[in-house]
Short mmCIF file of C-alpha atoms in Angstrom, two decimals:
data_model
loop_
_atom_site.label_atom_id
_atom_site.label_comp_id
_atom_site.label_asym_id
_atom_site.label_seq_id
_atom_site.Cartn_x
_atom_site.Cartn_y
_atom_site.Cartn_z
CA MET A 255 122.98 111.04 87.22
CA SER A 256 122.77 107.84 85.65
CA LYS A 257 119.45 106.02 85.00
CA ASN A 258 118.23 103.75 87.10
CA LYS A 259 118.34 100.59 85.41
CA HIS A 260 115.55 99.06 87.05
CA ILE A 261 112.69 101.46 85.29
CA GLU A 262 112.17 101.19 81.61
CA GLY A 263 111.69 104.62 79.36
CA ASP A 264 112.96 108.32 79.70
CA THR A 265 109.51 109.41 80.98
CA GLU A 266 109.84 108.03 84.52
CA PRO A 267 111.99 109.58 86.51
CA TYR A 268 115.10 108.37 88.52
CA ARG A 269 114.26 106.69 92.00
CA ASP A 270 117.18 108.60 93.92
CA VAL A 271 116.92 106.12 96.92
CA PRO A 272 119.28 103.97 98.65
CA ILE A 273 118.60 100.42 97.23
CA PHE A 274 119.07 102.26 93.88
CA ASN A 275 122.59 103.37 94.90
CA ASN A 276 125.80 102.72 93.01
CA ASN A 277 127.06 100.27 95.43
CA ARG A 278 127.72 97.23 93.83
CA PHE A 279 126.41 94.95 96.66
CA LYS A 280 123.39 96.51 98.77
CA LEU A 281 123.16 95.59 102.58
CA GLY A 282 120.09 95.39 104.73
CA VAL A 283 119.55 94.39 108.11
CA PHE A 284 116.54 91.79 108.39
CA GLY A 285 114.22 90.48 110.90
CA SER A 286 114.73 92.49 113.90
CA ASN A 287 111.04 93.30 114.68
CA CYS A 288 110.37 89.46 115.77
CA SER A 289 111.61 87.39 118.99
CA ASN A 290 114.62 85.27 117.68
CA GLY A 291 115.14 87.39 114.73
CA CYS A 292 116.00 84.75 112.25
CA THR A 293 117.50 82.01 114.46
CA ILE A 294 115.17 79.19 115.68
CA THR A 295 117.62 78.66 118.63
CA HIS A 296 118.10 78.58 122.64
CA ALA A 297 121.36 80.04 121.97
CA GLN A 298 122.21 82.86 124.62
CA THR A 299 122.01 86.20 122.48
CA THR A 300 121.92 89.89 123.52
CA PHE A 301 119.00 90.47 121.14
CA GLU A 302 115.51 91.88 122.32
CA PRO A 303 112.57 92.28 120.23
CA THR A 304 111.64 95.64 121.75
CA TYR A 305 111.24 99.19 120.24
CA ASP A 306 114.62 100.70 121.92
CA HIS A 307 116.52 97.63 121.09
CA ASN A 308 115.31 97.91 117.36
CA VAL A 309 116.12 101.77 117.08
CA LYS A 310 119.63 101.11 118.49
CA ILE A 311 119.99 98.56 115.68
CA ALA A 312 118.09 100.86 112.84
CA LYS A 313 120.75 104.11 113.80
CA LEU A 314 123.99 101.62 113.47
CA ALA A 315 122.68 100.23 110.38
CA ASP A 316 122.27 103.87 109.39
CA SER A 317 125.44 105.21 110.18
CA LEU A 318 127.21 102.06 108.56
CA GLY A 319 125.55 103.24 105.62
CA PHE A 320 123.27 100.09 105.08
CA GLU A 321 120.48 100.53 102.35
CA MET A 322 117.29 99.37 104.11
CA LEU A 323 115.74 97.78 107.03
CA VAL A 324 113.61 94.91 106.12
CA PRO A 325 111.23 93.27 108.77
CA VAL A 326 109.69 89.80 108.83
CA GLY A 327 105.73 89.82 108.52
CA ARG A 328 104.48 87.74 111.25
CA TRP A 329 101.25 87.43 113.44
CA ARG A 330 101.61 84.23 115.75
CA HIS A 331 104.50 81.94 116.63
CA PHE A 332 105.42 78.50 114.87
CA GLY A 333 105.26 76.48 118.37
CA GLY A 334 108.29 74.61 119.64
CA THR A 335 109.89 75.74 122.89
CA THR A 336 111.12 78.97 121.48
CA LYS A 337 107.57 80.31 120.03
CA PHE A 338 109.65 81.56 117.10
CA ASN A 339 108.86 84.94 116.20
CA GLY A 340 105.79 84.93 118.31
CA THR A 341 106.62 88.59 119.55
CA ASN A 342 106.52 90.83 116.89
CA MET A 343 105.88 94.74 115.96
CA GLU A 344 103.51 95.40 113.28
CA VAL A 345 105.43 96.27 110.23
CA TYR A 346 104.04 99.44 108.90
CA THR A 347 103.80 101.17 112.71
CA TRP A 348 107.78 99.53 112.96
CA ALA A 349 108.70 101.09 109.61
CA THR A 350 107.18 104.51 110.51
CA ALA A 351 108.83 104.49 113.86
CA MET A 352 112.49 103.21 112.41
CA ALA A 353 111.98 106.03 109.64
CA CYS A 354 111.62 108.67 112.23
CA ASN A 355 114.80 107.66 114.03
CA THR A 356 116.93 107.26 111.28
CA ASP A 357 117.94 110.00 108.25
CA LYS A 358 119.16 107.98 105.01
CA ILE A 359 118.29 104.35 105.51
CA MET A 360 115.06 102.88 103.57
CA CYS A 361 112.45 101.52 106.00
CA PHE A 362 110.31 98.58 104.51
CA ALA A 363 106.99 97.17 105.63
CA THR A 364 106.17 93.45 104.77
CA SER A 365 102.79 93.12 103.99
CA HIS A 366 100.35 90.02 103.54
CA VAL A 367 98.16 90.61 100.80
CA PRO A 368 95.05 88.81 102.38
CA THR A 369 95.16 90.87 105.66
CA VAL A 370 95.51 94.23 104.51
CA HIS A 371 93.02 95.74 101.77
CA PRO A 372 95.02 97.52 99.10
CA ILE A 373 93.27 100.83 99.39
CA LEU A 374 94.58 101.05 103.17
CA ALA A 375 97.91 99.47 101.96
CA ALA A 376 98.66 102.22 99.27
CA LYS A 377 97.11 104.67 102.02
CA GLN A 378 99.69 103.78 104.65
CA ALA A 379 102.50 103.42 102.34
CA ALA A 380 101.94 106.87 101.12
CA THR A 381 101.87 108.37 104.37
CA ILE A 382 105.11 106.78 105.52
CA ASP A 383 106.78 107.90 102.43
CA GLN A 384 105.81 111.32 103.38
CA ILE A 385 107.02 110.81 106.89
CA SER A 386 110.11 109.53 105.80
CA ASN A 387 111.04 111.72 103.13
CA GLY A 388 110.73 109.20 100.47
CA ARG A 389 112.22 106.33 102.05
CA PHE A 390 109.42 103.50 102.55
CA GLY A 391 109.90 100.22 100.67
CA LEU A 392 106.87 97.65 100.58
CA ASN A 393 107.53 94.34 100.77
CA VAL A 394 104.96 91.83 99.34
CA VAL A 395 103.90 88.68 100.67
CA CYS A 396 101.00 86.63 99.74
CA GLY A 397 101.05 84.58 102.99
CA TRP A 398 101.73 80.98 103.10
CA PHE A 399 101.40 80.13 106.87
CA LYS A 400 97.76 78.78 106.81
CA PRO A 401 97.13 79.33 110.89
CA GLU A 402 97.94 82.95 110.54
CA MET A 403 95.44 83.33 107.53
CA GLU A 404 92.69 81.35 109.91
CA MET A 405 93.22 83.60 112.46
CA PHE A 406 91.88 86.44 110.36
CA GLY A 407 89.20 84.04 109.00
CA VAL A 408 90.93 84.49 105.45
CA GLU A 409 90.60 81.11 103.09
CA GLN A 410 94.00 79.76 102.15
CA LEU A 411 93.96 80.03 98.54
CA PRO A 412 95.60 77.64 96.44
CA HIS A 413 99.46 78.56 95.66
CA ASP A 414 99.00 79.74 92.34
CA ASP A 415 95.96 81.66 92.95
CA ARG A 416 97.40 83.61 96.08
CA TYR A 417 99.33 84.97 93.11
CA LYS A 418 96.53 85.87 90.78
CA MET A 419 94.97 87.52 94.13
CA ALA A 420 98.47 89.55 94.65
CA ASN A 421 98.46 90.66 91.03
CA GLU A 422 95.25 92.56 91.47
CA TRP A 423 96.21 93.54 94.97
CA MET A 424 99.48 95.41 93.65
CA GLU A 425 97.66 96.65 90.23
CA VAL A 426 95.39 98.27 92.58
CA VAL A 427 98.09 99.80 94.88
CA ASP A 428 100.02 100.85 91.84
CA ARG A 429 97.18 102.68 90.20
CA LEU A 430 96.18 104.38 93.87
CA TRP A 431 99.76 105.76 93.95
CA VAL A 432 99.75 107.41 90.48
CA GLU A 433 96.06 107.76 89.42
CA ASP A 434 92.53 109.51 91.27
CA ASP A 435 89.28 108.58 90.67
CA PHE A 436 89.12 105.09 88.86
CA ASP A 437 87.38 102.09 89.02
CA TYR A 438 88.52 98.71 89.22
CA ASN A 439 86.78 95.10 88.51
CA GLY A 440 88.64 91.94 89.48
CA GLU A 441 88.00 88.67 90.50
CA PHE A 442 89.31 89.38 94.23
CA TYR A 443 88.83 93.19 93.99
CA ARG A 444 86.38 95.95 93.36
CA ILE A 445 87.23 99.44 93.78
CA ASN A 446 84.85 102.15 93.15
CA GLN A 447 86.43 105.64 92.18
CA GLY A 448 89.50 104.78 93.71
CA PHE A 449 91.28 107.59 95.49
CA LEU A 450 94.27 108.67 97.17
CA SER A 451 96.14 111.85 98.66
CA PRO A 452 98.67 112.58 99.14
CA LYS A 453 100.70 110.53 96.91
CA PRO A 454 103.80 108.99 98.04
CA ILE A 455 106.89 111.24 97.57
CA GLN A 456 109.42 108.52 95.61
CA LYS A 457 108.18 108.89 91.91
CA PRO A 458 106.77 106.85 89.94
CA ARG A 459 105.90 104.92 93.16
CA PRO A 460 107.52 103.35 96.49
CA VAL A 461 110.10 100.36 95.78
CA VAL A 462 108.65 97.26 95.63
CA ILE A 463 110.13 94.13 96.68
CA ASN A 464 108.83 90.40 96.89
CA ALA A 465 110.37 86.78 97.90
CA GLY A 466 108.50 84.81 95.32
CA SER A 467 110.64 81.73 94.19
CA SER A 468 108.07 79.60 92.18
CA PRO A 469 107.03 79.85 88.54
CA ALA A 470 104.10 81.98 90.01
CA GLY A 471 106.19 83.75 92.29
CA ARG A 472 108.97 84.55 90.24
CA ASP A 473 106.30 86.07 87.56
CA PHE A 474 104.61 88.27 90.46
CA SER A 475 108.17 89.71 91.07
CA ALA A 476 108.51 90.36 86.93
CA ARG A 477 105.48 91.89 86.93
CA HIS A 478 105.28 94.36 89.85
CA ALA A 479 108.72 94.26 92.16
CA ASP A 480 111.66 96.15 91.68
CA PHE A 481 113.77 93.63 93.38
CA ASN A 482 113.26 89.96 94.15
CA PHE A 483 114.72 88.52 97.20
CA LEU A 484 115.85 84.64 96.29
CA SER A 485 117.10 82.33 98.53
CA ILE A 486 120.37 80.72 97.86
CA ASN A 487 120.69 76.64 97.88
CA THR A 488 123.57 76.61 95.34
CA PHE A 489 125.46 79.35 93.52
CA GLU A 490 124.02 77.21 90.27
CA GLN A 491 120.13 77.29 91.17
CA ALA A 492 120.61 80.95 92.57
CA ALA A 493 122.33 82.06 89.20
CA GLU A 494 119.12 80.29 87.23
CA ALA A 495 116.64 82.32 89.42
CA ALA A 496 118.47 85.42 88.88
CA ASN A 497 118.47 85.02 85.08
CA ASP A 498 114.92 83.76 85.09
CA ILE A 499 113.39 86.76 86.91
CA ILE A 500 115.62 89.05 84.35
CA LYS A 501 114.36 87.26 81.45
CA ARG A 502 110.59 87.19 82.92
CA ALA A 503 110.83 90.79 83.59
CA ALA A 504 111.77 91.95 80.27
CA GLU A 505 108.66 90.09 78.82
CA TYR A 506 106.68 92.67 80.70
CA ASN A 507 109.22 95.42 79.45
CA ARG A 508 110.48 95.84 82.96
CA LYS A 509 113.66 95.25 84.97
CA CYS A 510 113.69 93.26 88.37
CA GLY A 511 116.98 92.90 90.41
CA THR A 512 117.54 90.48 92.94
CA MET A 513 118.93 90.43 96.20
CA SER A 514 119.40 87.68 98.96
CA TYR A 515 119.29 86.99 102.65
CA GLY A 516 121.61 85.53 105.15
CA LEU A 517 122.63 84.80 108.45
CA ILE A 518 126.39 85.88 108.92
CA CYS A 519 128.87 84.12 111.85
CA CYS A 520 131.82 86.11 111.37
CA ARG A 521 134.57 86.30 113.63
CA ASP A 522 138.61 86.63 113.62
CA THR A 523 139.34 82.84 113.06
CA GLU A 524 137.32 80.76 111.14
CA LYS A 525 137.03 78.40 113.85
CA GLU A 526 135.62 80.65 116.01
CA ALA A 527 133.04 81.18 113.25
CA LYS A 528 132.00 77.92 112.75
CA GLN A 529 131.77 77.37 116.71
CA LEU A 530 129.14 80.48 116.79
CA TYR A 531 127.81 78.55 113.77
CA GLN A 532 127.43 75.26 115.54
CA ASN A 533 126.29 76.48 118.69
CA ILE A 534 123.16 78.10 117.09
CA VAL A 535 122.30 74.67 115.31
CA ASP A 536 123.01 72.46 118.63
CA LYS A 537 120.85 74.40 120.23
CA GLY A 538 118.12 74.97 117.76
CA ASP A 539 114.35 74.43 118.57
CA TRP A 540 113.44 71.39 116.33
CA GLY A 541 109.76 71.41 116.88
CA ALA A 542 109.45 74.95 115.54
CA THR A 543 111.73 74.05 112.57
CA ASN A 544 109.76 71.06 111.59
CA THR A 545 106.55 73.27 111.70
CA ILE A 546 107.99 75.38 109.55
CA ILE A 547 109.32 72.79 107.00
CA GLU A 548 106.13 70.89 106.93
CA LEU A 549 104.04 74.15 106.09
CA MET A 550 106.50 75.16 103.53
CA LEU A 551 106.98 71.27 101.74
CA GLY A 552 103.20 70.12 102.41
CA GLU A 553 102.47 66.89 101.27
CA ASN A 554 105.93 66.52 99.83
CA TYR A 555 107.47 66.48 103.30
CA SER A 556 108.81 63.37 104.84
CA TYR A 557 111.73 62.11 107.01
CA GLY A 558 111.90 58.72 104.99
CA ASP A 559 114.64 58.68 102.48
CA ASN A 560 115.09 62.31 103.07
CA LYS A 561 116.09 62.29 106.25
CA ALA A 562 119.40 63.89 105.37
CA ALA A 563 118.02 66.59 103.43
CA ILE A 564 115.38 67.47 106.09
CA GLN A 565 118.32 67.43 108.22
CA ALA A 566 120.39 69.99 106.15
CA MET A 567 117.40 72.04 105.43
CA GLY A 568 116.36 72.24 109.06
CA GLU A 569 120.02 73.86 109.99
CA ARG A 570 119.44 76.22 107.34
CA PHE A 571 116.26 77.17 108.75
CA ILE A 572 117.48 77.25 112.70
CA ALA A 573 120.42 79.39 111.18
CA GLY A 574 119.00 82.06 109.26
CA TRP A 575 115.48 81.25 108.08
CA GLY A 576 116.10 78.80 105.42
CA SER A 577 118.75 81.16 103.95
CA TYR A 578 122.41 80.72 102.81
CA PRO A 579 124.46 81.85 105.97
CA LEU A 580 128.18 82.96 105.30
CA VAL A 581 130.46 81.79 108.27
CA GLY A 582 133.99 82.70 108.80
CA THR A 583 136.73 85.26 109.13
CA PRO A 584 136.03 88.93 107.49
CA GLU A 585 138.04 88.22 104.53
CA GLN A 586 135.94 84.61 103.69
CA ILE A 587 132.88 86.50 104.20
CA VAL A 588 133.72 89.15 101.80
CA ASP A 589 135.24 86.25 99.21
CA GLU A 590 131.45 84.87 99.54
CA MET A 591 129.92 88.17 99.16
CA ILE A 592 131.97 88.35 95.64
CA LYS A 593 130.81 85.05 94.33
CA ILE A 594 126.92 86.18 95.28
CA SER A 595 127.66 89.35 93.55
CA ASN A 596 129.33 87.45 90.52
CA LEU A 597 125.70 85.77 90.19
CA GLY A 598 124.34 88.77 89.22
CA ILE A 599 122.85 89.22 92.85
CA GLU A 600 122.95 92.85 93.83
CA GLY A 601 122.89 92.71 98.03
CA TYR A 602 122.24 90.60 101.12
CA ILE A 603 119.82 91.82 104.11
CA VAL A 604 121.69 90.46 106.65
CA SER A 605 120.55 88.76 110.34
CA TRP A 606 123.10 87.94 113.14
CA LEU A 607 122.62 86.26 116.54
CA ASP A 608 123.47 89.19 118.49
CA TYR A 609 122.48 91.90 115.98
CA LEU A 610 124.17 94.92 117.73
CA GLU A 611 127.70 93.78 118.93
CA GLU A 612 127.93 91.64 115.43
CA MET A 613 126.68 94.89 113.55
CA GLU A 614 129.41 96.81 115.21
CA TYR A 615 132.01 94.06 114.54
CA PHE A 616 130.72 93.84 110.79
CA GLY A 617 131.39 97.57 110.56
CA LYS A 618 135.14 97.72 111.99
CA LYS A 619 136.25 94.39 110.16
CA VAL A 620 134.01 93.63 106.98
CA LEU A 621 133.12 96.92 105.56
CA PRO A 622 136.71 98.10 105.10
CA LEU A 623 137.19 94.92 103.30
CA MET A 624 133.88 95.21 101.03
CA ARG A 625 135.19 98.87 99.80
CA GLU A 626 138.90 97.21 99.06
CA ALA A 627 137.07 94.55 96.88
CA GLY A 628 134.75 97.27 94.96
CA LEU A 629 131.48 95.99 97.02
CA ARG A 630 131.20 99.03 98.68
CA ASN A 631 131.89 103.08 97.60
#
């Protein structure tokens, strides 16, 4: 068995979990725990943010050999006419349920640092790892949506301070997973005789992912994550980001891989695929979309001279939560995946307008071509 390239040194065991398998391009399902999934639109869909529907999605993904299920961490909606993501299942509970209905796929929880104490997070993660027989993963996010934090009565810290807090949070979680009876005295957390049992099944710890894109966010991933999920604006930008994260991780004597995420619109013809994508955009909820963009850009948000740029950004959010959408025939989708893989990006967590039907189509039409291209075994 080859050494896991994301962990340094011979003293740490190989982490025999799907996200570290030898498929060149990993696959996951993203956002199925929330209403509307990852499309901010009124386009007609068969998708339902229910437990039963999510179980069907999870079982199908497992049967297709996907490596992971990744939920969106959400506590309230973004307004607009869709109340985007307003109905959602709590992520640790969801991960446990999905793990109990699957056999091999990894089940992640997306955890907001300010809303979950690190002792509770570590305990829940270890418990789910036990329940899933070592298939749990933790997606750590700092909490950028101010109304959510205010709902908890939590102060929204300045951007870089959120990552300082997250660094301490992750240090405590990591130590709880491997140590007993330790004290921790930080700026944000004080731990007296920290203890956790049972420990996670995965050694040295469960898989950790993060999607930080700012310098502070990239540094957090480099220090703590096994993978950074970067957004693709252009291939040049994505290559720079991937290389930067690798270099930053090396400074900590670590290895951190990169993956990305996106909506897939795939049909037998390019025309049909583009029509599907355009229908999503044309029926988009710009109320919720503008709220998200304004919150993300803050004081830099302006329609002024940047109207075209804001429009393009908005379409990306409507059709895939600000991601790089893959639109075309099965052959075109795989060609794009090859280009993305050649950037050093190791996988994609995917959303669809109609998760179940489009996943079935993906399994029949796209996966065989991925195998032919050497992206999948």
